[in-house]
Tab-separated table of C-alpha atoms in Angstrom:
chain	number	residue	atom	x	y	z
A	1	MET	CA	-23.628	17.207	-2.370
A	2	LYS	CA	-26.761	18.141	-0.424
A	3	TYR	CA	-29.920	18.639	-2.462
A	4	ASP	CA	-32.886	20.807	-1.561
A	5	LYS	CA	-35.946	18.943	-0.251
A	6	HIS	CA	-38.034	20.213	-3.189
A	7	ILE	CA	-35.562	18.821	-5.724
A	8	LYS	CA	-35.560	15.431	-4.011
A	9	GLU	CA	-39.355	15.272	-3.768
A	10	GLY	CA	-39.869	16.504	-7.328
A	11	ALA	CA	-37.453	14.029	-8.845
A	12	VAL	CA	-38.877	11.079	-6.907
A	13	ARG	CA	-42.472	12.071	-7.742
A	14	ASP	CA	-41.719	12.520	-11.462
A	15	ILE	CA	-40.048	9.117	-11.667
A	16	MET	CA	-42.622	7.236	-9.586
A	17	GLU	CA	-45.507	8.731	-11.550
A	18	GLY	CA	-43.855	7.751	-14.835
A	19	ARG	CA	-43.250	11.267	-16.141
A	20	LEU	CA	-39.459	10.975	-16.249
A	21	LEU	CA	-36.786	8.311	-16.440
A	22	ILE	CA	-33.873	8.499	-14.005
A	23	ASP	CA	-31.523	10.102	-16.547
A	24	GLU	CA	-34.195	12.642	-17.510
A	25	ALA	CA	-34.763	13.556	-13.865
A	26	MET	CA	-31.014	13.962	-13.390
A	27	GLU	CA	-30.917	16.469	-16.232
A	28	LYS	CA	-34.095	18.331	-15.202
A	29	TYR	CA	-33.135	18.687	-11.542
A	30	GLY	CA	-29.345	18.970	-11.907
A	31	ILE	CA	-28.595	15.787	-9.987
A	32	LEU	CA	-25.084	14.538	-10.590
A	33	SER	CA	-25.421	10.817	-9.829
A	34	SER	CA	-28.024	8.179	-10.565
A	35	VAL	CA	-26.974	6.505	-7.290
A	36	THR	CA	-28.416	9.505	-5.433
A	37	ILE	CA	-31.807	9.199	-7.135
A	38	LYS	CA	-31.888	5.427	-6.672
A	39	LYS	CA	-31.253	5.935	-2.939
A	40	TRP	CA	-34.121	8.448	-2.766
A	41	LEU	CA	-36.439	6.048	-4.606
A	42	LYS	CA	-35.517	3.205	-2.272
A	43	GLU	CA	-36.276	5.441	0.733
A	44	ALA	CA	-39.609	6.516	-0.778
A	45	LEU	CA	-40.656	2.923	-1.489
A	46	ALA	CA	-39.787	1.869	2.067
A	47	LYS	CA	-42.351	4.306	3.517
């Protein structure tokens, strides 16, 4: 599944700033897999 850029950025920002846990971000943004979010976080941390 392809997610909108705003969903990806919002989820990563909320997790990295400590506002949400991964499972909470999944629910808020409608993301189906924690693997997806973990991949996004890894990409964000590599920058």
